[in-house]
Coordinates of C-alpha atoms in Angstrom, one line a residue:
Chain K
M1 CA 74.7 -85.2 -6.7
K2 CA 72.6 -83.2 -4.3
E3 CA 68.8 -82.9 -4.6
A4 CA 68.9 -85.4 -7.5
K5 CA 65.3 -85.6 -8.3
T6 CA 65.0 -81.9 -8.4
A7 CA 68.4 -81.8 -10.3
L8 CA 66.6 -84.0 -13.2
E9 CA 63.5 -82.3 -13.2
M10 CA 65.6 -79.3 -13.6
Y11 CA 67.4 -80.6 -16.2
R12 CA 64.7 -81.6 -18.3
M13 CA 62.8 -78.4 -18.3
M14 CA 66.1 -76.5 -19.3
L15 CA 66.0 -79.1 -22.3
L16 CA 62.5 -78.8 -23.0
I17 CA 62.9 -75.1 -23.4
R18 CA 66.0 -75.3 -25.4
R19 CA 64.6 -78.0 -27.9
F20 CA 61.2 -76.2 -27.9
E21 CA 62.8 -73.1 -29.2
E22 CA 65.6 -74.6 -31.6
E23 CA 62.4 -76.5 -33.3
A24 CA 60.2 -73.3 -33.2
A25 CA 63.5 -71.6 -35.1
R26 CA 63.3 -74.4 -37.6
A27 CA 59.6 -74.0 -38.1
Y28 CA 60.2 -70.1 -38.2
S29 CA 62.7 -70.6 -41.1
L30 CA 60.2 -73.1 -42.7
G31 CA 57.4 -70.6 -42.5
K32 CA 55.0 -72.0 -40.0
I33 CA 55.8 -69.0 -37.7
G34 CA 55.2 -65.6 -38.7
G35 CA 56.0 -62.3 -36.9
F36 CA 58.7 -62.1 -34.6
L37 CA 60.1 -65.1 -32.7
H38 CA 62.5 -64.1 -29.5
L39 CA 64.4 -66.9 -28.5
Y40 CA 65.7 -67.6 -25.0
I41 CA 68.3 -70.1 -26.0
G42 CA 71.2 -69.7 -23.3
Q43 CA 69.0 -68.0 -20.5
E44 CA 67.2 -71.3 -19.7
A45 CA 68.4 -71.5 -16.2
V46 CA 67.0 -68.4 -15.0
A47 CA 63.4 -69.5 -16.1
V48 CA 63.5 -72.8 -14.5
G49 CA 65.7 -71.6 -11.4
A50 CA 62.9 -69.2 -10.6
A51 CA 60.0 -71.5 -11.2
H52 CA 61.5 -73.7 -8.6
A53 CA 61.6 -70.7 -6.5
M54 CA 58.1 -70.0 -6.2
R55 CA 54.8 -72.0 -5.3
P56 CA 52.1 -72.6 -7.7
T57 CA 49.9 -69.7 -6.4
D58 CA 52.6 -67.3 -7.0
S59 CA 52.4 -65.5 -10.4
V60 CA 54.5 -64.5 -13.5
V61 CA 54.8 -61.5 -15.9
T62 CA 57.4 -61.0 -18.4
T63 CA 58.1 -59.4 -21.6
Y64 CA 58.2 -60.8 -25.1
R65 CA 61.2 -63.0 -24.6
D66 CA 58.3 -65.5 -22.8
H67 CA 58.4 -69.1 -23.9
G68 CA 61.0 -70.1 -21.2
I69 CA 58.9 -69.0 -18.4
A70 CA 55.7 -70.0 -19.5
L71 CA 57.2 -74.1 -19.8
A72 CA 58.8 -73.5 -16.8
R73 CA 55.6 -72.8 -15.0
G74 CA 53.6 -76.0 -16.4
M75 CA 52.5 -74.8 -19.7
T76 CA 52.6 -77.4 -22.3
A77 CA 55.0 -77.8 -24.9
N78 CA 51.6 -78.6 -27.1
A79 CA 50.3 -75.1 -26.2
G80 CA 53.0 -73.4 -26.7
M81 CA 54.0 -74.3 -30.1
A82 CA 50.1 -74.4 -31.3
E83 CA 50.5 -70.6 -30.2
L84 CA 53.3 -70.2 -32.2
F85 CA 51.9 -71.8 -35.5
G86 CA 48.8 -69.3 -34.9
K87 CA 46.5 -72.2 -33.9
V88 CA 43.4 -72.3 -31.9
T89 CA 44.9 -75.2 -29.8
G90 CA 47.8 -72.6 -28.7
C91 CA 47.6 -71.0 -25.0
S92 CA 46.1 -67.5 -26.2
K93 CA 44.1 -69.1 -28.9
G94 CA 46.4 -68.1 -31.8
L95 CA 45.5 -64.5 -31.0
G96 CA 48.5 -63.5 -29.2
G97 CA 51.7 -65.6 -30.9
S98 CA 55.3 -65.7 -29.6
M99 CA 55.4 -62.7 -27.6
H100 CA 52.0 -63.0 -26.0
F101 CA 52.0 -66.1 -24.2
F102 CA 49.1 -66.3 -21.4
D103 CA 48.1 -69.3 -19.0
A104 CA 45.9 -67.9 -16.2
E105 CA 45.7 -71.6 -14.8
N106 CA 49.4 -71.3 -14.1
R107 CA 49.6 -67.9 -13.1
M108 CA 51.5 -66.6 -16.2
Y109 CA 50.2 -63.1 -17.0
G110 CA 52.2 -62.7 -20.2
G111 CA 53.9 -62.3 -22.6
H112 CA 54.0 -58.6 -23.2
G113 CA 55.4 -56.3 -26.2
I114 CA 55.7 -53.2 -24.9
I115 CA 58.9 -53.3 -22.4
G116 CA 58.3 -51.5 -19.5
A117 CA 54.7 -51.5 -19.6
H118 CA 54.4 -54.8 -17.9
I119 CA 56.2 -53.5 -14.7
P120 CA 53.4 -51.8 -13.5
L121 CA 51.2 -54.4 -14.8
A122 CA 52.7 -57.1 -12.4
A123 CA 53.0 -54.6 -9.4
G124 CA 49.1 -54.5 -9.9
V125 CA 49.1 -58.6 -9.5
A126 CA 51.4 -58.3 -6.3
F127 CA 48.7 -55.4 -5.3
A128 CA 46.1 -57.8 -5.3
S129 CA 47.7 -60.2 -3.3
K130 CA 48.2 -57.8 -0.6
Y131 CA 45.0 -56.6 -0.9
T132 CA 43.1 -59.9 -0.2
S133 CA 46.0 -61.2 1.8
D134 CA 46.4 -64.3 -0.3
G135 CA 50.1 -64.6 0.3
G136 CA 51.0 -64.8 -3.1
V137 CA 54.2 -63.4 -4.6
T138 CA 54.5 -62.0 -8.1
M139 CA 57.8 -62.4 -10.1
V140 CA 58.4 -60.0 -13.1
F141 CA 61.2 -60.6 -15.5
Y142 CA 62.6 -57.4 -17.6
G143 CA 66.1 -57.0 -19.9
D144 CA 68.4 -54.6 -19.5
G145 CA 66.4 -53.2 -22.8
S146 CA 63.6 -52.4 -20.1
A147 CA 65.6 -50.8 -17.5
S148 CA 65.7 -47.4 -18.5
I149 CA 62.1 -46.7 -19.8
G150 CA 59.7 -44.7 -17.7
A151 CA 57.1 -47.3 -16.5
T152 CA 59.6 -49.4 -15.1
H153 CA 60.4 -46.7 -13.0
E154 CA 57.0 -46.0 -12.0
G155 CA 56.1 -49.6 -11.2
M156 CA 59.3 -50.1 -9.2
S157 CA 58.6 -46.7 -7.2
L158 CA 54.9 -47.5 -6.2
A159 CA 56.0 -51.4 -5.2
A160 CA 58.7 -50.2 -3.2
L161 CA 56.7 -47.1 -1.4
W162 CA 53.9 -50.3 -0.8
K163 CA 55.8 -52.8 -0.1
L164 CA 54.0 -55.0 -2.5
P165 CA 55.1 -58.8 -2.7
I166 CA 57.0 -58.7 -5.7
V167 CA 60.3 -59.5 -7.2
F168 CA 61.9 -57.6 -10.0
V169 CA 64.3 -59.8 -12.0
C170 CA 66.5 -58.4 -14.3
E171 CA 67.6 -60.8 -16.8
N172 CA 70.9 -59.1 -18.4
N173 CA 71.7 -60.5 -21.4
Q174 CA 74.1 -57.9 -21.9
Y175 CA 72.4 -56.5 -25.3
A176 CA 69.2 -54.2 -25.8
M177 CA 68.4 -55.7 -29.1
G178 CA 71.8 -54.3 -30.9
T179 CA 72.8 -52.2 -28.1
S180 CA 74.9 -53.4 -25.7
L181 CA 74.9 -52.5 -21.9
E182 CA 77.6 -49.8 -21.8
R183 CA 75.9 -47.9 -24.7
S184 CA 72.5 -48.2 -23.4
I185 CA 72.7 -47.4 -19.5
S186 CA 75.0 -45.2 -17.5
V187 CA 75.4 -47.2 -14.3
T188 CA 76.0 -50.9 -15.5
D189 CA 75.3 -52.7 -12.5
M190 CA 71.8 -52.4 -12.6
S191 CA 71.2 -53.6 -9.1
K192 CA 72.1 -50.2 -7.8
K193 CA 68.8 -48.9 -9.0
A194 CA 67.3 -51.0 -5.9
D195 CA 69.2 -48.3 -3.5
G196 CA 67.3 -45.7 -4.8
Y197 CA 64.1 -47.2 -4.3
G198 CA 65.0 -48.9 -0.9
M199 CA 65.0 -52.0 -2.1
A200 CA 66.7 -55.1 -1.2
K201 CA 69.2 -56.4 -3.9
D202 CA 71.0 -59.0 -5.2
R203 CA 73.7 -59.8 -8.3
F204 CA 74.8 -62.7 -9.8
V205 CA 75.8 -64.6 -12.6
A206 CA 73.4 -67.1 -14.3
E207 CA 75.5 -70.7 -14.0
D208 CA 74.0 -72.8 -11.5
V209 CA 70.3 -73.3 -11.6
F210 CA 70.1 -74.3 -8.3
E211 CA 72.0 -70.9 -6.8
I212 CA 69.6 -69.0 -9.3
R213 CA 66.9 -71.2 -7.4
D214 CA 67.9 -70.6 -3.8
R215 CA 69.0 -66.8 -4.5
L216 CA 65.7 -66.0 -6.1
K217 CA 63.9 -68.1 -3.3
D218 CA 65.5 -65.5 -0.5
A219 CA 63.9 -62.9 -2.5
V220 CA 60.3 -64.7 -3.1
E221 CA 60.2 -65.4 0.9
R222 CA 61.3 -62.2 2.0
A223 CA 58.5 -60.4 -0.3
R224 CA 55.9 -62.9 1.2
R225 CA 57.0 -62.1 4.8
G226 CA 55.7 -58.7 3.9
E227 CA 58.9 -57.2 3.6
G228 CA 58.9 -55.6 0.2
P229 CA 60.5 -56.1 -3.3
T230 CA 64.1 -57.1 -4.2
L231 CA 65.6 -56.5 -7.6
V232 CA 67.4 -59.2 -8.5
E233 CA 69.9 -58.8 -11.3
I234 CA 71.0 -62.1 -13.0
L235 CA 73.7 -62.1 -15.7
T236 CA 73.0 -64.2 -18.4
Y237 CA 73.1 -64.4 -22.2
R238 CA 71.7 -65.1 -25.3
Y239 CA 72.9 -67.0 -27.8
R240 CA 70.6 -66.3 -30.7
G241 CA 70.1 -62.5 -32.0
H242 CA 67.5 -60.1 -30.9
S243 CA 64.6 -62.0 -32.9
M244 CA 65.0 -64.4 -36.2
S245 CA 65.7 -61.4 -38.1
D246 CA 69.0 -60.2 -36.3
P247 CA 72.2 -61.9 -37.4
A248 CA 73.8 -60.5 -34.2
K249 CA 76.7 -58.7 -35.7
Y250 CA 77.1 -56.6 -33.2
R251 CA 79.1 -59.1 -30.9
T252 CA 82.0 -61.1 -31.7
K253 CA 82.1 -65.3 -32.4
E254 CA 84.4 -65.7 -30.1
E255 CA 82.3 -63.9 -27.4
V256 CA 79.5 -66.2 -28.0
E257 CA 81.6 -69.2 -27.8
D258 CA 83.0 -68.1 -24.5
Y259 CA 79.5 -68.2 -23.4
K260 CA 78.7 -71.0 -24.5
K261 CA 81.4 -72.8 -22.8
R262 CA 79.8 -71.7 -19.2
D263 CA 76.4 -72.8 -20.5
A264 CA 74.3 -73.6 -17.5
L265 CA 72.5 -76.5 -19.4
N266 CA 75.6 -78.3 -20.3
Q267 CA 77.1 -78.0 -17.1
L268 CA 74.0 -79.6 -15.2
R269 CA 74.6 -82.5 -17.8
A270 CA 77.7 -83.2 -17.3
E271 CA 77.2 -83.2 -13.2
L272 CA 74.2 -85.5 -14.0
A273 CA 76.0 -88.1 -16.5
A274 CA 79.0 -87.8 -14.2
S275 CA 77.1 -89.2 -10.9
P276 CA 76.0 -92.5 -10.4
E277 CA 72.7 -91.9 -8.9
T278 CA 71.3 -90.1 -12.1
A279 CA 73.5 -91.2 -15.2
K280 CA 71.2 -93.9 -16.2
D281 CA 68.3 -91.4 -16.3
V282 CA 69.8 -88.9 -18.3
E283 CA 69.2 -90.6 -21.4
A284 CA 66.1 -91.9 -21.1
L285 CA 65.1 -88.3 -20.0
E286 CA 66.3 -86.8 -23.2
A287 CA 64.7 -89.1 -25.4
A288 CA 61.2 -88.5 -23.5
V289 CA 62.4 -84.8 -24.0
E290 CA 62.8 -85.5 -27.8
A291 CA 59.3 -87.2 -28.0
E292 CA 57.7 -84.2 -26.6
I293 CA 58.8 -81.8 -28.7
A294 CA 58.4 -83.8 -32.0
E295 CA 54.7 -84.6 -30.5
C296 CA 54.1 -80.8 -29.8
V297 CA 55.5 -80.1 -33.3
R298 CA 53.0 -82.2 -34.8
F299 CA 50.4 -81.2 -32.7
A300 CA 50.8 -77.5 -33.9
D301 CA 51.1 -78.5 -37.5
E302 CA 47.8 -80.7 -37.4
S303 CA 46.0 -78.5 -35.2
P304 CA 42.9 -76.1 -36.9
E305 CA 43.3 -72.4 -37.1
P306 CA 41.5 -69.9 -35.3
T307 CA 38.1 -68.7 -37.0
A308 CA 36.7 -65.6 -36.9
D309 CA 33.8 -66.2 -34.7
L310 CA 36.6 -65.8 -32.2
L311 CA 36.8 -62.1 -32.9
E312 CA 34.4 -60.4 -31.3
P313 CA 33.9 -62.6 -28.0
T314 CA 37.4 -62.1 -26.9
T315 CA 37.3 -58.1 -27.2
Y316 CA 34.4 -57.6 -24.9
A317 CA 33.1 -60.1 -22.0
G318 CA 29.5 -59.5 -23.1
E319 CA 27.8 -57.7 -26.1
F320 CA 30.3 -56.0 -28.4
A321 CA 30.3 -52.2 -27.8
R322 CA 30.4 -50.5 -30.8
Chain Z
M1 CA 13.8 -38.7 -5.8
K2 CA 16.9 -36.8 -3.9
S3 CA 18.5 -33.6 -5.1
M4 CA 22.1 -33.7 -5.6
R5 CA 25.2 -32.3 -7.0
F6 CA 26.7 -34.0 -9.8
R7 CA 30.3 -34.5 -7.8
E8 CA 27.8 -36.1 -4.7
A9 CA 26.8 -38.4 -7.2
V10 CA 29.5 -39.4 -8.3
R11 CA 30.6 -40.2 -5.0
E12 CA 27.4 -41.8 -3.6
A13 CA 28.1 -44.4 -6.5
I14 CA 31.5 -45.3 -5.6
A15 CA 30.6 -45.4 -1.6
E16 CA 27.7 -47.6 -2.3
E17 CA 29.6 -50.1 -4.5
M18 CA 32.5 -49.9 -2.0
E19 CA 29.9 -50.9 0.2
R20 CA 28.7 -53.5 -1.5
D21 CA 31.6 -55.2 -3.0
D22 CA 35.1 -55.3 -1.1
R23 CA 37.0 -55.9 -4.3
V24 CA 36.0 -52.4 -5.0
F25 CA 38.6 -49.7 -4.1
L26 CA 39.6 -46.2 -5.3
M27 CA 43.1 -45.1 -6.1
G28 CA 44.6 -41.8 -7.4
E29 CA 46.1 -38.9 -6.6
E30 CA 45.0 -36.9 -3.7
V31 CA 41.9 -39.1 -3.2
G32 CA 42.4 -40.0 0.5
Q33 CA 44.0 -37.5 2.7
Y34 CA 43.5 -34.5 0.6
Q35 CA 39.5 -35.1 0.3
G36 CA 40.0 -35.2 -3.6
A37 CA 41.4 -32.5 -6.0
Y38 CA 37.5 -31.8 -6.9
K39 CA 36.3 -32.9 -3.7
V40 CA 34.3 -36.0 -5.3
S41 CA 36.0 -38.5 -2.9
E42 CA 35.4 -36.4 0.1
G43 CA 34.6 -38.7 3.4
L44 CA 35.8 -41.6 1.4
L45 CA 39.1 -41.9 3.3
E46 CA 37.5 -41.6 6.8
R47 CA 34.6 -44.0 6.1
F48 CA 36.7 -46.9 4.2
G49 CA 40.0 -46.6 5.4
E50 CA 43.6 -46.5 3.9
R51 CA 43.3 -50.2 2.7
R52 CA 40.6 -49.2 0.0
V53 CA 41.2 -45.4 -0.6
I54 CA 44.5 -45.1 -1.8
D55 CA 46.6 -42.0 -2.7
T56 CA 49.3 -42.1 -5.2
P57 CA 52.5 -40.2 -6.2
I58 CA 52.6 -38.7 -9.5
T59 CA 52.9 -41.7 -11.4
E60 CA 50.2 -42.1 -14.0
A61 CA 51.7 -45.2 -15.9
G62 CA 52.4 -46.4 -12.7
F63 CA 49.2 -46.5 -11.0
A64 CA 46.9 -47.2 -14.3
G65 CA 48.9 -50.3 -14.7
I66 CA 48.6 -51.4 -10.9
G67 CA 44.6 -51.0 -11.5
I68 CA 44.8 -53.0 -14.9
G69 CA 47.2 -55.9 -13.4
A70 CA 44.6 -55.9 -10.1
A71 CA 41.7 -56.0 -12.2
M72 CA 43.3 -58.6 -14.1
V73 CA 43.3 -61.0 -11.2
G74 CA 39.7 -60.2 -9.7
L75 CA 39.7 -56.6 -8.3
R76 CA 37.5 -54.0 -9.3
P77 CA 39.4 -51.0 -9.1
I78 CA 38.5 -47.6 -9.7
I79 CA 41.4 -45.5 -10.7
E80 CA 41.2 -41.5 -10.7
F81 CA 42.9 -39.6 -12.9
M82 CA 43.0 -35.9 -11.5
T83 CA 41.9 -35.1 -15.0
W84 CA 41.7 -37.1 -18.0
N85 CA 44.7 -35.0 -19.7
F86 CA 47.1 -36.9 -17.2
S87 CA 45.7 -40.1 -18.8
A88 CA 48.0 -39.3 -21.8
V89 CA 51.2 -40.5 -20.0
A90 CA 49.4 -43.6 -19.0
F91 CA 47.7 -44.0 -22.5
D92 CA 49.7 -47.0 -23.1
Q93 CA 48.8 -48.7 -20.0
I94 CA 45.0 -48.2 -21.4
L95 CA 45.6 -48.9 -25.1
N96 CA 48.2 -51.8 -24.8
N97 CA 47.2 -53.6 -21.6
A98 CA 43.3 -52.9 -20.5
A99 CA 42.0 -52.9 -23.8
K100 CA 43.9 -55.7 -25.2
L101 CA 44.8 -58.2 -22.6
R102 CA 41.2 -60.3 -22.9
Q103 CA 42.2 -60.8 -26.5
M104 CA 45.8 -61.2 -26.9
S105 CA 45.6 -64.0 -23.6
G106 CA 42.5 -65.9 -25.9
G107 CA 40.1 -64.7 -23.6
Q108 CA 41.8 -65.9 -20.5
L109 CA 41.7 -62.6 -18.7
S110 CA 39.0 -59.9 -17.9
V111 CA 40.1 -56.3 -17.0
P112 CA 37.1 -54.8 -15.1
V113 CA 38.7 -51.5 -14.1
V114 CA 37.0 -47.9 -14.0
F115 CA 39.4 -45.1 -15.3
R116 CA 37.5 -41.7 -14.1
G117 CA 37.9 -38.1 -13.6
P118 CA 36.9 -34.5 -14.9
N119 CA 37.6 -34.1 -19.0
A120 CA 37.7 -31.2 -21.6
S121 CA 37.7 -27.4 -20.7
A122 CA 37.6 -26.0 -17.6
R123 CA 38.1 -22.4 -16.9
Q124 CA 41.4 -21.2 -18.5
V125 CA 43.7 -23.6 -17.5
G126 CA 45.5 -23.7 -20.8
S127 CA 46.0 -25.9 -23.5
Q128 CA 47.5 -28.9 -21.6
H129 CA 44.5 -29.2 -19.3
S130 CA 41.6 -28.6 -21.6
H131 CA 41.7 -32.1 -23.8
A132 CA 38.6 -33.6 -24.5
M133 CA 40.3 -37.2 -24.6
E134 CA 37.3 -39.3 -25.4
H135 CA 38.2 -38.9 -29.1
F136 CA 41.5 -40.7 -28.5
Y137 CA 39.8 -43.6 -26.4
V138 CA 36.6 -44.2 -28.5
N139 CA 38.8 -45.4 -31.4
V140 CA 39.9 -48.4 -29.2
P141 CA 38.1 -51.7 -29.3
G142 CA 38.1 -53.5 -26.0
L143 CA 37.2 -50.2 -24.0
K144 CA 33.9 -48.7 -23.1
V145 CA 33.6 -44.6 -22.9
I146 CA 30.9 -43.1 -21.1
A147 CA 30.1 -39.5 -20.5
P148 CA 27.3 -38.7 -18.3
A149 CA 25.6 -35.1 -18.3
T150 CA 23.4 -35.2 -15.2
P151 CA 24.0 -36.2 -11.6
A152 CA 21.4 -39.1 -11.9
D153 CA 23.1 -40.4 -15.0
A154 CA 26.4 -39.6 -13.5
K155 CA 25.5 -42.2 -10.6
G156 CA 23.7 -44.6 -12.5
M157 CA 26.3 -45.3 -15.2
L158 CA 29.4 -45.2 -12.8
K159 CA 27.7 -48.1 -10.9
T160 CA 27.0 -49.8 -14.0
A161 CA 30.7 -49.0 -14.9
I162 CA 32.1 -50.5 -11.7
R163 CA 30.4 -53.7 -12.0
D164 CA 30.9 -54.2 -16.1
E165 CA 33.5 -57.1 -16.8
D166 CA 35.6 -54.5 -19.4
P167 CA 37.4 -51.6 -18.8
V168 CA 35.3 -48.7 -18.9
L169 CA 36.5 -44.8 -19.3
Y170 CA 34.3 -42.8 -17.4
L171 CA 34.1 -38.9 -18.1
E172 CA 33.2 -36.4 -15.6
S173 CA 33.6 -32.3 -16.0
E174 CA 35.3 -30.0 -13.9
T175 CA 32.4 -27.3 -15.1
L176 CA 29.7 -30.1 -14.1
Y177 CA 30.6 -31.3 -10.5
S178 CA 28.4 -28.1 -9.0
V179 CA 25.5 -28.7 -11.2
K180 CA 22.2 -30.2 -9.4
G181 CA 19.9 -32.6 -10.1
D182 CA 17.2 -35.2 -9.0
V183 CA 18.6 -38.5 -8.6
P184 CA 16.4 -41.7 -7.9
E185 CA 16.7 -43.2 -4.3
G186 CA 17.1 -46.8 -3.9
E187 CA 19.3 -48.8 -6.2
H188 CA 20.0 -47.1 -9.7
L189 CA 21.3 -48.5 -12.4
V190 CA 22.0 -47.0 -15.9
P191 CA 22.5 -49.4 -19.1
F192 CA 25.4 -48.4 -21.4
G193 CA 24.4 -48.0 -25.0
K194 CA 21.0 -46.0 -24.6
A195 CA 20.8 -42.4 -25.0
R196 CA 18.6 -40.1 -23.4
I197 CA 16.1 -37.4 -24.9
A198 CA 16.8 -34.3 -22.8
R199 CA 14.3 -32.4 -24.8
E200 CA 11.9 -33.6 -27.3
G201 CA 11.1 -31.3 -30.5
T202 CA 10.5 -31.7 -34.3
D203 CA 12.5 -29.3 -36.5
C204 CA 16.2 -30.4 -35.7
T205 CA 18.1 -32.9 -33.7
L206 CA 20.9 -31.7 -31.4
I207 CA 23.1 -34.5 -30.2
S208 CA 25.6 -34.0 -27.5
Y209 CA 27.1 -35.2 -24.2
S210 CA 28.5 -34.3 -21.2
R211 CA 28.7 -30.5 -20.1
M212 CA 27.6 -29.5 -23.8
V213 CA 24.3 -31.2 -23.3
H214 CA 23.2 -28.3 -21.2
V215 CA 24.4 -25.5 -23.7
C216 CA 22.7 -27.4 -26.4
L217 CA 19.6 -27.0 -24.0
D218 CA 20.3 -23.1 -23.7
A219 CA 20.5 -23.0 -27.6
A220 CA 17.2 -24.9 -28.1
E221 CA 15.8 -22.5 -25.8
A222 CA 16.9 -19.5 -27.9
L223 CA 15.7 -21.5 -30.9
A224 CA 12.3 -22.1 -29.6
A225 CA 11.7 -18.1 -29.2
K226 CA 12.4 -18.2 -32.8
G227 CA 10.1 -21.0 -33.8
I228 CA 12.3 -23.5 -34.4
D229 CA 11.6 -26.6 -32.2
C230 CA 14.8 -28.7 -31.5
E231 CA 15.2 -32.1 -30.2
V232 CA 18.2 -32.4 -27.9
I233 CA 20.0 -36.1 -27.5
D234 CA 22.3 -37.1 -24.9
L235 CA 24.1 -39.5 -26.0
R236 CA 25.3 -40.1 -22.6
S237 CA 27.9 -43.7 -23.9
L238 CA 29.9 -42.8 -26.6
R239 CA 31.0 -46.6 -27.1
P240 CA 28.6 -48.3 -27.1
L241 CA 27.0 -45.6 -29.5
D242 CA 22.8 -45.8 -29.2
E243 CA 21.9 -45.8 -33.0
E244 CA 18.6 -46.3 -32.9
T245 CA 17.6 -43.6 -31.0
I246 CA 19.7 -40.9 -32.8
V247 CA 18.1 -42.6 -36.5
A248 CA 14.9 -41.9 -34.7
S249 CA 15.1 -39.1 -34.0
L250 CA 16.6 -37.7 -37.5
T251 CA 13.8 -39.5 -39.1
K252 CA 11.8 -37.2 -37.3
T253 CA 13.4 -33.9 -37.6
H254 CA 15.3 -34.7 -40.8
R255 CA 17.9 -32.3 -39.6
A256 CA 21.2 -32.6 -37.2
V257 CA 23.5 -30.8 -35.4
V258 CA 26.4 -32.4 -33.3
A259 CA 27.9 -30.1 -30.9
Y260 CA 30.7 -31.2 -28.4
E261 CA 34.3 -30.6 -27.0
G262 CA 37.1 -31.6 -29.1
W263 CA 38.7 -31.0 -31.9
P264 CA 37.2 -31.2 -35.5
Y265 CA 39.1 -33.7 -37.4
G266 CA 37.5 -37.2 -36.8
G267 CA 36.3 -37.8 -33.2
V268 CA 32.8 -38.8 -31.6
G269 CA 31.1 -36.4 -34.0
A270 CA 32.7 -37.5 -37.0
E271 CA 31.6 -41.1 -36.2
V272 CA 27.9 -39.7 -35.4
V273 CA 27.6 -38.2 -38.8
D274 CA 29.1 -41.4 -40.4
R275 CA 26.5 -43.7 -39.0
L276 CA 23.2 -40.9 -39.4
Q277 CA 24.5 -40.8 -43.3
R278 CA 24.7 -44.5 -43.6
L279 CA 21.5 -45.7 -41.5
A280 CA 19.3 -42.6 -42.5
F281 CA 20.3 -41.3 -45.8
D282 CA 17.1 -40.6 -47.2
E283 CA 15.9 -38.9 -44.3
L284 CA 18.2 -36.0 -44.4
D285 CA 17.0 -32.6 -45.6
A286 CA 20.3 -30.9 -45.0
P287 CA 24.0 -31.6 -44.6
I288 CA 24.8 -32.8 -40.7
L289 CA 26.8 -30.0 -39.2
R290 CA 29.4 -30.3 -36.3
V291 CA 29.9 -27.6 -34.0
T292 CA 33.3 -28.3 -32.2
T293 CA 36.6 -27.1 -30.4
M294 CA 38.2 -24.4 -32.8
D295 CA 41.0 -26.5 -34.6
V296 CA 43.6 -24.9 -32.3
P297 CA 45.2 -25.7 -29.0
M298 CA 43.3 -24.2 -26.1
P299 CA 44.4 -20.5 -25.6
Y300 CA 44.6 -19.1 -21.9
N301 CA 43.2 -15.9 -22.6
A302 CA 39.5 -16.0 -21.1
K303 CA 38.2 -14.7 -24.3
L304 CA 40.0 -16.5 -26.7
E305 CA 39.1 -19.5 -24.6
Q306 CA 34.9 -19.0 -25.1
L307 CA 36.0 -18.4 -28.7
V308 CA 37.6 -21.4 -29.3
I309 CA 35.2 -23.3 -26.8
P310 CA 31.8 -24.1 -28.6
Q311 CA 29.1 -21.7 -27.6
A312 CA 25.3 -21.4 -27.6
H313 CA 25.3 -19.3 -30.4
R314 CA 27.3 -21.3 -32.4
I315 CA 24.9 -24.2 -32.2
I316 CA 22.3 -21.8 -33.1
D317 CA 23.8 -20.7 -36.1
A318 CA 24.5 -24.3 -36.9
V319 CA 20.6 -25.3 -36.6
E320 CA 19.7 -22.1 -38.4
R321 CA 22.0 -23.1 -41.6
V322 CA 20.5 -27.0 -41.6
T323 CA 16.8 -25.4 -41.4
Y324 CA 18.0 -22.9 -44.2
R325 CA 17.1 -19.8 -42.1
R326 CA 20.2 -18.3 -43.5
T327 CA 23.2 -19.7 -45.5

């Protein structure tokens, strides 16, 4: 088993994300979580590979499907689950919800509900790194559904023009809500868009978390060297619907089952269990993840709700402008 | 005191703050090599270099978002819109990112960005280039909206805006850029939320801001010749709004007219009227009237444009109505 310690750590995080979301789905059906809940189940290897490709001083921005990368960047399951439950102990004090996970300490800058609009924002974080020469790289995630909106184009145009230290990661999960790739974009190889901006590009299937890490690391280090942005398209799949209200009738059961057979999480587990070096650790690790998940649900449930006195101080820094 | 034009006052504020703080930079279309579409940023590229005076392609949503993102991680961007009309294509960035990042992050993030540029009518630039955009933005909690009328306030309020921890929308006017006025020398900061009494009077309060303050002052002169003594209030700051000063003036005059550019449905004027009737109902001797842009898109034709934009004679007419000189 190569890099046994890292492999175990990656598996732990992928499992934590999956179990976190399964419990979130359960809590949603119990009415503990409101609004929208967009699950990342099936795509965990991307977030975990990405987090391992970065330094703690690098930054991340993503869309509303944000639980995975937030946890992978170091947010605690407690802070994440409490946010979903709308509690003051949540990462955004219960004011953001599922779509607006923020963790400034771990340089995770959201959690954005207007897809595409987060691309220029991320370019701004990268601009700041270049302006201050702090050596930081920003990784911004978007889906196939964000690829066509105008703000994405403007953000990429400027990032490429100014050679900003940023990596655009297109998580192509094949469906923009209920619209399949073929029905939403004229060129389904979205990495080709890089050519128009004069950016480096890469494109691969998300089956091996190590491959994801290594190929993203190439892009991150290219950015860090001042050679500009890379557009990386990662072909992935979400097992659940777009959000909790989506039964996903636009795709066949066979298609979903086929993807599940190639599940990166299960593959990694099989490898770890088969290797004498790591086999003994797998079950203990899984038990620890279960305990962490149980604890985060308990914590979220028992935490207090935010109170009205939070509203005005989180709207303006100083005196309220009315 | 030093006499200077409005555009020089804006430029001086930018230059002084860039000198003081390396985190401050200027970004926008034609701000650098072209020296500014309205010459506001003339000489700044030569003085501060390409790192800090940054020309952009036509990508308002893109560079507005970059300004917000850079502010979110500690820089102090000044984002110039060649005109505020073009902010409409960046509206989502201002509404959903600049105004909301603090709250939706549970207070973890600050967005100390300044958006600035000329606003409202110019001269015959047609319907798409004549918007008074403040009426859209004052509605949004999380934003501050500033509209100075004089070079002194232009400088002092822009410096305050750059140092503010929240997103500030700072509105200039193409037709104000060449207006001259005295500006205090040395460090000059004007706080937000304090209106300025531009002319003292006893019979009627004229409430305005930006270019229209000067039109109100003209109207007040004409009305003085008719024996009506108007007080002219320059709001300067639209959000926060100085209730105290307008209520105090109304308490003295008992009559008010609000004059500004922008359509009559809702907006800053409707807000001022609402606050006055709530806070000083018993002081009113007449209904408050508003003098606004007519309720149509701006026509190109010069005469029709002047008809649509508020003029001194319409303000005079409104004052005569609230003072019951005519019906």
